[in-house]
mmCIF file of C-alpha atoms in Angstrom:
data_model
loop_
_atom_site.group_PDB
_atom_site.id
_atom_site.type_symbol
_atom_site.label_atom_id
_atom_site.label_comp_id
_atom_site.label_asym_id
_atom_site.label_seq_id
_atom_site.Cartn_x
_atom_site.Cartn_y
_atom_site.Cartn_z
ATOM 1 C CA MET A 1 0.000 0.000 0.000
ATOM 2 C CA THR A 2 1.197 3.482 -0.772
ATOM 3 C CA ASN A 3 -0.453 6.295 1.129
ATOM 4 C CA GLY A 4 0.940 9.803 0.907
ATOM 5 C CA CYS A 5 3.975 8.677 -1.101
ATOM 6 C CA GLN A 6 5.889 10.319 -3.963
ATOM 7 C CA ASN A 7 7.858 8.667 -6.792
ATOM 8 C CA VAL A 8 7.511 4.997 -5.824
ATOM 9 C CA LYS A 9 8.347 2.083 -8.149
ATOM 10 C CA VAL A 10 6.888 -1.384 -7.507
ATOM 11 C CA LYS A 11 8.491 -3.881 -9.887
ATOM 12 C CA GLY A 12 8.422 -7.658 -10.223
ATOM 13 C CA VAL A 13 6.262 -8.466 -7.215
ATOM 14 C CA GLU A 14 3.861 -11.349 -6.767
ATOM 15 C CA VAL A 15 0.869 -10.835 -4.492
ATOM 16 C CA THR A 16 -1.424 -13.776 -3.763
ATOM 17 C CA ALA A 17 -4.443 -14.490 -1.601
ATOM 18 C CA ALA A 18 -7.178 -17.095 -1.902
ATOM 19 C CA GLY A 19 -9.672 -16.256 -4.638
ATOM 20 C CA ASN A 20 -12.547 -16.424 -2.151
ATOM 21 C CA SER A 21 -10.924 -14.188 0.472
ATOM 22 C CA PRO A 22 -12.710 -10.827 0.877
ATOM 23 C CA ASN A 23 -10.961 -7.485 1.416
ATOM 24 C CA THR A 24 -7.608 -8.648 0.082
ATOM 25 C CA ASP A 25 -6.600 -5.889 -2.315
ATOM 26 C CA GLY A 26 -3.313 -6.762 -3.977
ATOM 27 C CA ILE A 27 -1.831 -3.265 -4.277
ATOM 28 C CA HIS A 28 -3.616 -0.174 -2.979
ATOM 29 C CA VAL A 29 -2.502 3.341 -3.915
ATOM 30 C CA GLN A 30 -4.016 6.489 -2.430
ATOM 31 C CA SER A 31 -3.009 10.102 -1.848
ATOM 32 C CA SER A 32 0.190 9.407 -3.773
ATOM 33 C CA ALA A 33 1.887 10.857 -6.865
ATOM 34 C CA GLY A 34 4.330 9.395 -9.361
ATOM 35 C CA VAL A 35 3.717 5.719 -8.541
ATOM 36 C CA THR A 36 4.762 3.077 -11.107
ATOM 37 C CA ILE A 37 3.680 -0.576 -10.905
ATOM 38 C CA LEU A 38 5.489 -2.855 -13.398
ATOM 39 C CA ASN A 39 5.967 -6.498 -14.357
ATOM 40 C CA SER A 40 3.942 -8.002 -11.516
ATOM 41 C CA ARG A 41 1.500 -10.865 -10.902
ATOM 42 C CA ILE A 42 -1.461 -10.271 -8.625
ATOM 43 C CA GLY A 43 -4.165 -12.738 -7.612
ATOM 44 C CA THR A 44 -6.589 -11.971 -4.786
ATOM 45 C CA GLY A 45 -10.197 -12.261 -3.710
ATOM 46 C CA ASP A 46 -10.666 -8.508 -4.113
ATOM 47 C CA ASP A 47 -9.163 -5.802 -6.341
ATOM 48 C CA CYS A 48 -5.846 -6.683 -7.946
ATOM 49 C CA ILE A 49 -5.042 -2.959 -7.899
ATOM 50 C CA SER A 50 -7.187 -0.387 -6.127
ATOM 51 C CA ILE A 51 -6.650 3.302 -6.746
ATOM 52 C CA GLY A 52 -7.919 5.540 -3.987
ATOM 53 C CA PRO A 53 -8.645 9.243 -3.724
ATOM 54 C CA GLY A 54 -5.878 11.768 -4.199
ATOM 55 C CA THR A 55 -3.818 9.567 -6.538
ATOM 56 C CA THR A 56 -2.102 11.329 -9.447
ATOM 57 C CA ASN A 57 0.369 10.287 -12.146
ATOM 58 C CA LEU A 58 0.021 6.523 -11.739
ATOM 59 C CA TRP A 59 1.575 4.192 -14.352
ATOM 60 C CA ILE A 60 0.542 0.502 -14.417
ATOM 61 C CA GLU A 61 2.181 -1.784 -16.996
ATOM 62 C CA ASN A 62 2.705 -5.474 -17.739
ATOM 63 C CA ILE A 63 0.470 -6.873 -15.005
ATOM 64 C CA SER A 64 -1.199 -10.272 -14.712
ATOM 65 C CA CYS A 65 -4.401 -10.085 -12.654
ATOM 66 C CA ARG A 66 -5.973 -13.444 -11.809
ATOM 67 C CA PRO A 67 -8.381 -13.935 -10.109
ATOM 68 C CA GLY A 68 -9.844 -10.862 -8.496
ATOM 69 C CA HIS A 69 -11.962 -7.864 -9.335
ATOM 70 C CA GLY A 70 -9.473 -6.263 -11.696
ATOM 71 C CA ILE A 71 -8.643 -2.601 -11.149
ATOM 72 C CA SER A 72 -10.877 -0.239 -9.197
ATOM 73 C CA ILE A 73 -10.564 3.526 -9.364
ATOM 74 C CA GLY A 74 -11.928 5.777 -6.649
ATOM 75 C CA SER A 75 -14.059 4.886 -3.681
ATOM 76 C CA LEU A 76 -17.450 4.722 -5.416
ATOM 77 C CA GLY A 77 -18.283 8.216 -4.210
ATOM 78 C CA LYS A 78 -18.411 7.343 -0.538
ATOM 79 C CA GLN A 79 -17.174 10.782 0.481
ATOM 80 C CA LEU A 80 -18.108 13.805 -1.603
ATOM 81 C CA HIS A 81 -15.141 15.829 -0.324
ATOM 82 C CA GLU A 82 -12.501 13.266 -1.366
ATOM 83 C CA ALA A 83 -9.812 14.305 -3.813
ATOM 84 C CA GLY A 84 -10.144 12.900 -7.314
ATOM 85 C CA VAL A 85 -7.906 10.477 -9.186
ATOM 86 C CA GLN A 86 -5.922 11.976 -12.073
ATOM 87 C CA ASN A 87 -3.594 10.849 -14.869
ATOM 88 C CA VAL A 88 -3.730 7.046 -14.648
ATOM 89 C CA THR A 89 -2.113 5.014 -17.459
ATOM 90 C CA VAL A 90 -2.713 1.266 -17.787
ATOM 91 C CA LYS A 91 -0.811 -0.707 -20.460
ATOM 92 C CA THR A 92 -0.444 -4.385 -21.237
ATOM 93 C CA ILE A 93 -2.517 -5.998 -18.521
ATOM 94 C CA THR A 94 -4.049 -9.473 -18.614
ATOM 95 C CA PHE A 95 -7.250 -10.170 -16.688
ATOM 96 C CA THR A 96 -8.148 -13.831 -16.103
ATOM 97 C CA GLY A 97 -11.111 -14.938 -14.005
ATOM 98 C CA THR A 98 -11.920 -11.411 -12.915
ATOM 99 C CA GLY A 99 -15.383 -10.017 -12.353
ATOM 100 C CA LEU A 100 -17.276 -6.952 -11.276
ATOM 101 C CA ALA A 101 -17.350 -6.585 -7.515
ATOM 102 C CA ARG A 102 -20.253 -4.157 -7.319
ATOM 103 C CA GLY A 103 -21.893 -1.487 -9.381
ATOM 104 C CA SER A 104 -20.906 2.140 -9.398
ATOM 105 C CA PRO A 105 -23.198 5.134 -9.064
ATOM 106 C CA GLY A 106 -21.361 6.751 -11.974
ATOM 107 C CA GLY A 107 -18.570 9.211 -12.212
ATOM 108 C CA TYR A 108 -16.688 11.655 -14.354
ATOM 109 C CA CYS A 109 -13.805 10.927 -16.692
ATOM 110 C CA SER A 110 -11.930 13.454 -18.750
ATOM 111 C CA SER A 111 -9.136 13.045 -21.293
ATOM 112 C CA THR A 112 -9.556 9.307 -21.598
ATOM 113 C CA PRO A 113 -7.623 8.201 -24.716
ATOM 114 C CA LEU A 114 -8.002 4.576 -25.733
#
């Protein structure tokens, strides 16, 4: 977990938890800037990568996510005063056996190139 961190690189890690284990986020980033997550394998019963409020300039690349809920961004609007999430790049990620954890009430995305 990174919370309030700057310029962190996570590379080549393997995070595992039983596929039926709740609340086992693989990597959680919040209130951090300049975080890079590379070349890693994550398998949990919750989010492979969760991105919390106040996260900016996050780069995620070459990740294997199996099983789990994939990648979650934000906190589903639990707190209206929370800082947003900005400038997230995700490249070359493989999802296997992932599913939607719960619905979202909606949100706002800007500058979302595909």
